[in-house]
Coordinates of C-alpha atoms in Angstrom, one line a residue:
Chain A
K239 CA -6.7 -0.2 -16.2
Q240 CA -5.8 -3.0 -13.7
E241 CA -8.5 -3.7 -11.3
V242 CA -8.0 -6.0 -8.0
T243 CA -10.8 -7.5 -6.3
Q244 CA -10.6 -9.2 -3.0
I245 CA -13.3 -11.9 -1.7
P246 CA -14.6 -12.0 1.1
A247 CA -14.8 -8.4 2.1
A248 CA -14.8 -9.7 5.7
L249 CA -14.5 -13.0 7.3
S250 CA -14.8 -14.3 10.9
V251 CA -13.6 -17.5 12.0
P252 CA -12.8 -19.6 15.2
E253 CA -9.2 -19.8 16.4
G254 CA -7.4 -22.7 15.0
E255 CA -9.2 -22.6 11.7
N256 CA -7.5 -23.0 8.5
L257 CA -8.6 -20.2 5.8
V258 CA -8.3 -19.0 2.2
L259 CA -8.3 -15.2 1.2
N260 CA -8.9 -14.7 -2.5
C261 CA -7.7 -12.0 -4.9
S262 CA -8.2 -11.6 -8.5
F263 CA -6.8 -9.0 -11.2
T264 CA -7.8 -8.0 -14.6
D265 CA -4.6 -7.6 -16.4
S266 CA -2.2 -10.4 -16.3
A267 CA 0.7 -8.5 -17.4
I268 CA 2.2 -7.9 -14.1
Y269 CA 5.8 -8.2 -12.6
N270 CA 4.7 -9.6 -9.1
L271 CA 2.1 -9.6 -6.6
Q272 CA 2.3 -8.7 -2.9
W273 CA 0.1 -9.7 0.1
F274 CA 0.0 -7.2 2.9
R275 CA -1.3 -7.0 6.4
Q276 CA -2.7 -3.8 7.9
D277 CA -3.7 -3.4 11.6
P278 CA -6.1 -0.6 12.6
G279 CA -4.5 2.7 12.4
K280 CA -1.2 1.5 11.1
G281 CA 0.6 1.1 8.0
L282 CA 1.1 -1.9 5.8
T283 CA 3.2 -4.9 6.6
S284 CA 4.7 -6.9 3.8
L285 CA 3.8 -10.6 4.2
L286 CA 4.6 -12.2 0.9
L287 CA 6.0 -11.3 -2.5
I288 CA 5.4 -13.7 -5.3
Q289 CA 7.3 -12.8 -8.6
S290 CA 5.4 -13.3 -12.0
S291 CA 7.5 -16.4 -12.8
Q292 CA 6.7 -18.0 -9.5
R293 CA 3.7 -20.1 -8.5
E294 CA 3.9 -19.7 -4.7
Q295 CA 5.6 -18.6 -1.5
T296 CA 5.5 -19.7 2.0
S297 CA 6.4 -17.8 5.3
G298 CA 5.5 -19.8 8.5
R299 CA 1.8 -20.3 8.7
L300 CA 1.0 -18.4 5.4
N301 CA 1.2 -19.7 2.0
A302 CA 0.6 -17.6 -1.1
S303 CA -0.1 -19.0 -4.6
L304 CA -0.3 -17.1 -7.9
D305 CA -2.1 -18.2 -11.2
K306 CA -1.0 -15.4 -13.6
S307 CA -2.7 -16.8 -16.7
S308 CA -6.2 -16.9 -14.7
G309 CA -5.6 -13.4 -12.9
R310 CA -5.7 -15.2 -9.4
S311 CA -4.0 -15.4 -6.1
T312 CA -4.9 -17.0 -2.9
L313 CA -3.4 -16.4 0.7
Y314 CA -3.7 -19.6 2.8
I315 CA -3.4 -19.1 6.5
A316 CA -2.9 -22.4 8.7
A317 CA -4.1 -22.7 12.3
S318 CA -5.3 -19.0 12.6
Q319 CA -4.7 -17.3 15.9
P320 CA -6.3 -14.2 17.2
G321 CA -3.2 -12.2 16.5
D322 CA -4.0 -12.9 12.8
S323 CA -7.1 -10.5 13.0
A324 CA -6.3 -7.6 10.5
T325 CA -7.2 -6.4 7.2
Y326 CA -5.1 -8.4 4.4
L327 CA -4.5 -6.6 1.2
C328 CA -3.5 -8.0 -2.3
A329 CA -1.5 -5.6 -4.6
V330 CA -0.3 -6.3 -8.0
T331 CA 2.6 -4.4 -9.8
S332 CA 2.3 -3.2 -13.2
G333 CA 4.7 -0.6 -14.3
S334 CA 5.7 1.8 -11.5
R335 CA 2.8 1.3 -9.3
L336 CA 1.0 -1.1 -7.2
T337 CA -2.8 -1.6 -7.6
F338 CA -4.4 -2.7 -4.5
G339 CA -7.7 -4.5 -3.8
E340 CA -10.1 -3.0 -1.1
G341 CA -8.9 -5.9 1.3
T342 CA -10.4 -8.7 3.4
Q343 CA -11.1 -7.9 7.2
L344 CA -10.3 -11.0 8.9
T345 CA -11.4 -11.7 12.8
V346 CA -10.0 -14.6 14.5
N347 CA -12.3 -15.3 17.6
P348 CA -10.6 -16.9 20.7
Chain B
G96 CA 16.9 3.8 9.5
A97 CA 15.3 0.6 10.4
G98 CA 12.1 1.2 8.3
V99 CA 10.2 3.8 6.5
S100 CA 9.4 7.0 8.9
Q101 CA 6.5 9.4 8.1
S102 CA 5.7 12.5 9.9
P103 CA 3.5 13.8 11.3
R104 CA 1.5 10.7 12.1
Y105 CA -1.4 12.8 12.6
K106 CA -2.5 16.0 11.2
V107 CA -5.6 18.2 11.6
A108 CA -5.7 21.3 9.1
K109 CA -8.5 23.9 8.7
R110 CA -10.0 23.9 5.0
G111 CA -7.8 26.1 2.8
Q112 CA -4.6 25.5 4.8
D113 CA -1.5 24.2 3.3
V114 CA 0.0 21.2 4.7
A115 CA 3.5 19.4 4.2
L116 CA 3.9 15.5 5.0
R117 CA 7.4 14.0 5.2
C118 CA 8.6 10.6 4.2
D119 CA 12.0 9.2 5.4
P120 CA 12.7 6.1 3.3
I121 CA 14.7 3.2 4.2
S122 CA 18.4 4.2 3.7
G123 CA 19.5 3.5 0.1
H124 CA 16.3 2.8 -1.4
V125 CA 16.1 3.9 -5.1
S126 CA 12.3 4.0 -5.2
L127 CA 9.8 5.9 -3.2
F128 CA 6.0 5.9 -3.6
W129 CA 3.1 7.9 -2.2
Y130 CA -0.3 6.5 -1.7
Q131 CA -3.6 7.8 -0.5
Q132 CA -5.8 5.6 1.5
A133 CA -9.7 6.6 2.2
L134 CA -11.4 4.9 4.9
G135 CA -12.3 1.3 4.4
Q136 CA -10.5 1.4 1.1
G137 CA -7.4 0.0 -0.5
P138 CA -4.5 2.5 -1.0
E139 CA -4.3 4.6 -4.4
F140 CA -1.3 5.4 -6.0
L141 CA -0.3 9.3 -6.2
T142 CA 3.3 9.4 -7.3
Y143 CA 6.6 7.6 -7.9
F144 CA 10.1 8.9 -7.7
Q145 CA 13.2 7.0 -8.7
N146 CA 16.1 8.8 -6.6
E147 CA 15.3 12.4 -7.2
A148 CA 13.5 12.1 -10.3
Q149 CA 9.6 12.1 -10.3
L150 CA 8.9 9.7 -13.1
D151 CA 5.0 9.3 -12.5
K152 CA 2.8 11.8 -11.0
S153 CA -0.4 10.6 -12.9
G154 CA -2.1 9.7 -9.7
L155 CA -2.0 13.2 -8.2
P156 CA -5.7 14.1 -8.0
S157 CA -5.2 17.8 -8.5
D158 CA -3.0 20.6 -9.2
R159 CA -3.0 21.3 -5.4
F160 CA -1.1 18.1 -4.8
F161 CA 2.8 18.5 -5.1
A162 CA 5.6 16.1 -4.2
E163 CA 9.4 16.5 -4.2
R164 CA 12.4 14.5 -3.5
P165 CA 15.1 17.0 -4.1
E166 CA 18.1 14.8 -2.8
G167 CA 17.0 11.4 -3.6
S168 CA 16.2 10.6 -0.1
V169 CA 13.5 12.3 1.9
S170 CA 10.5 13.2 0.3
T171 CA 7.6 15.8 1.0
L172 CA 4.1 15.5 -0.3
K173 CA 2.6 19.2 -0.1
I174 CA -1.3 19.8 -0.4
Q175 CA -2.4 23.4 -1.1
R176 CA -5.6 24.8 -0.1
T177 CA -6.7 21.6 1.8
Q178 CA -10.3 20.4 1.0
Q179 CA -12.5 18.1 3.0
E180 CA -12.3 15.5 0.5
D181 CA -8.3 15.5 1.1
S182 CA -9.0 13.7 4.4
A183 CA -7.3 10.3 4.2
V184 CA -4.3 8.4 5.2
Y185 CA -1.0 9.1 3.4
L186 CA 1.2 6.3 3.0
C187 CA 4.8 6.3 1.7
A188 CA 6.7 3.3 0.6
S189 CA 10.3 2.7 -0.7
S190 CA 12.0 -0.1 -2.5
S191 CA 15.5 -1.1 -3.2
S192 CA 15.0 -1.4 -6.9
R193 CA 14.4 0.7 -9.6
G194 CA 10.3 0.3 -9.9
L195 CA 8.8 -2.6 -8.0
N196 CA 10.8 -5.6 -8.9
T197 CA 11.5 -6.3 -5.3
E198 CA 9.5 -5.9 -2.1
A199 CA 7.9 -2.5 -1.3
F200 CA 8.1 -1.4 2.5
F201 CA 5.5 1.1 3.7
G202 CA 5.5 3.6 6.6
Q203 CA 2.9 4.1 9.1
G204 CA 1.2 6.7 7.3
T205 CA 0.0 10.3 8.1
R206 CA -3.6 10.5 8.8
L207 CA -4.8 13.9 7.5
T208 CA -8.2 15.6 8.7
V209 CA -9.5 18.6 7.1
V210 CA -12.1 20.3 9.2

């Protein structure tokens, strides 16, 4: 059974700092990996999708990497802003389902 | 529509009551998924449709949970005889591909509270 772990569970940083969120998964037989953002009381917003054949994807200040063989992904956020405060979820695709981690709750302080 | 739409946004049910949650996926999306998210947890898979066919329902927690997508578009998740442990946010997602080869888009969710 696929298991996804995210570290740290919570992170608080000052505005402007660069930061890294970590995600690990136990079964490397995945189709892709997706990073989501969830604001309190809201649904999930897709940030980046990395196919299993890819090593990284970039969107604006976000960069996600994937090392499938070691079962790891990182989400790098450059020059963090208070508006980045949210819970970040990592999910891997196996078969017909996404398996999620429990998320990292990020707070960026002005 | 522009995105995945779910209704109602909030539902309070008395224990033992039946509820129905609706999901309108992005137009033309083949795949539709339901997830359950407990407070402070990541979403957990419930079921998957490809068009009108329910291909995977292994995540449904009990036979009180039933999902359908009769015309391959709108889907309804029904929970019979609700229990307190059913309290959670129910998320719907759709994808343009068969399965999850492409990006999954999620709705805002329905927050169900069973009292």
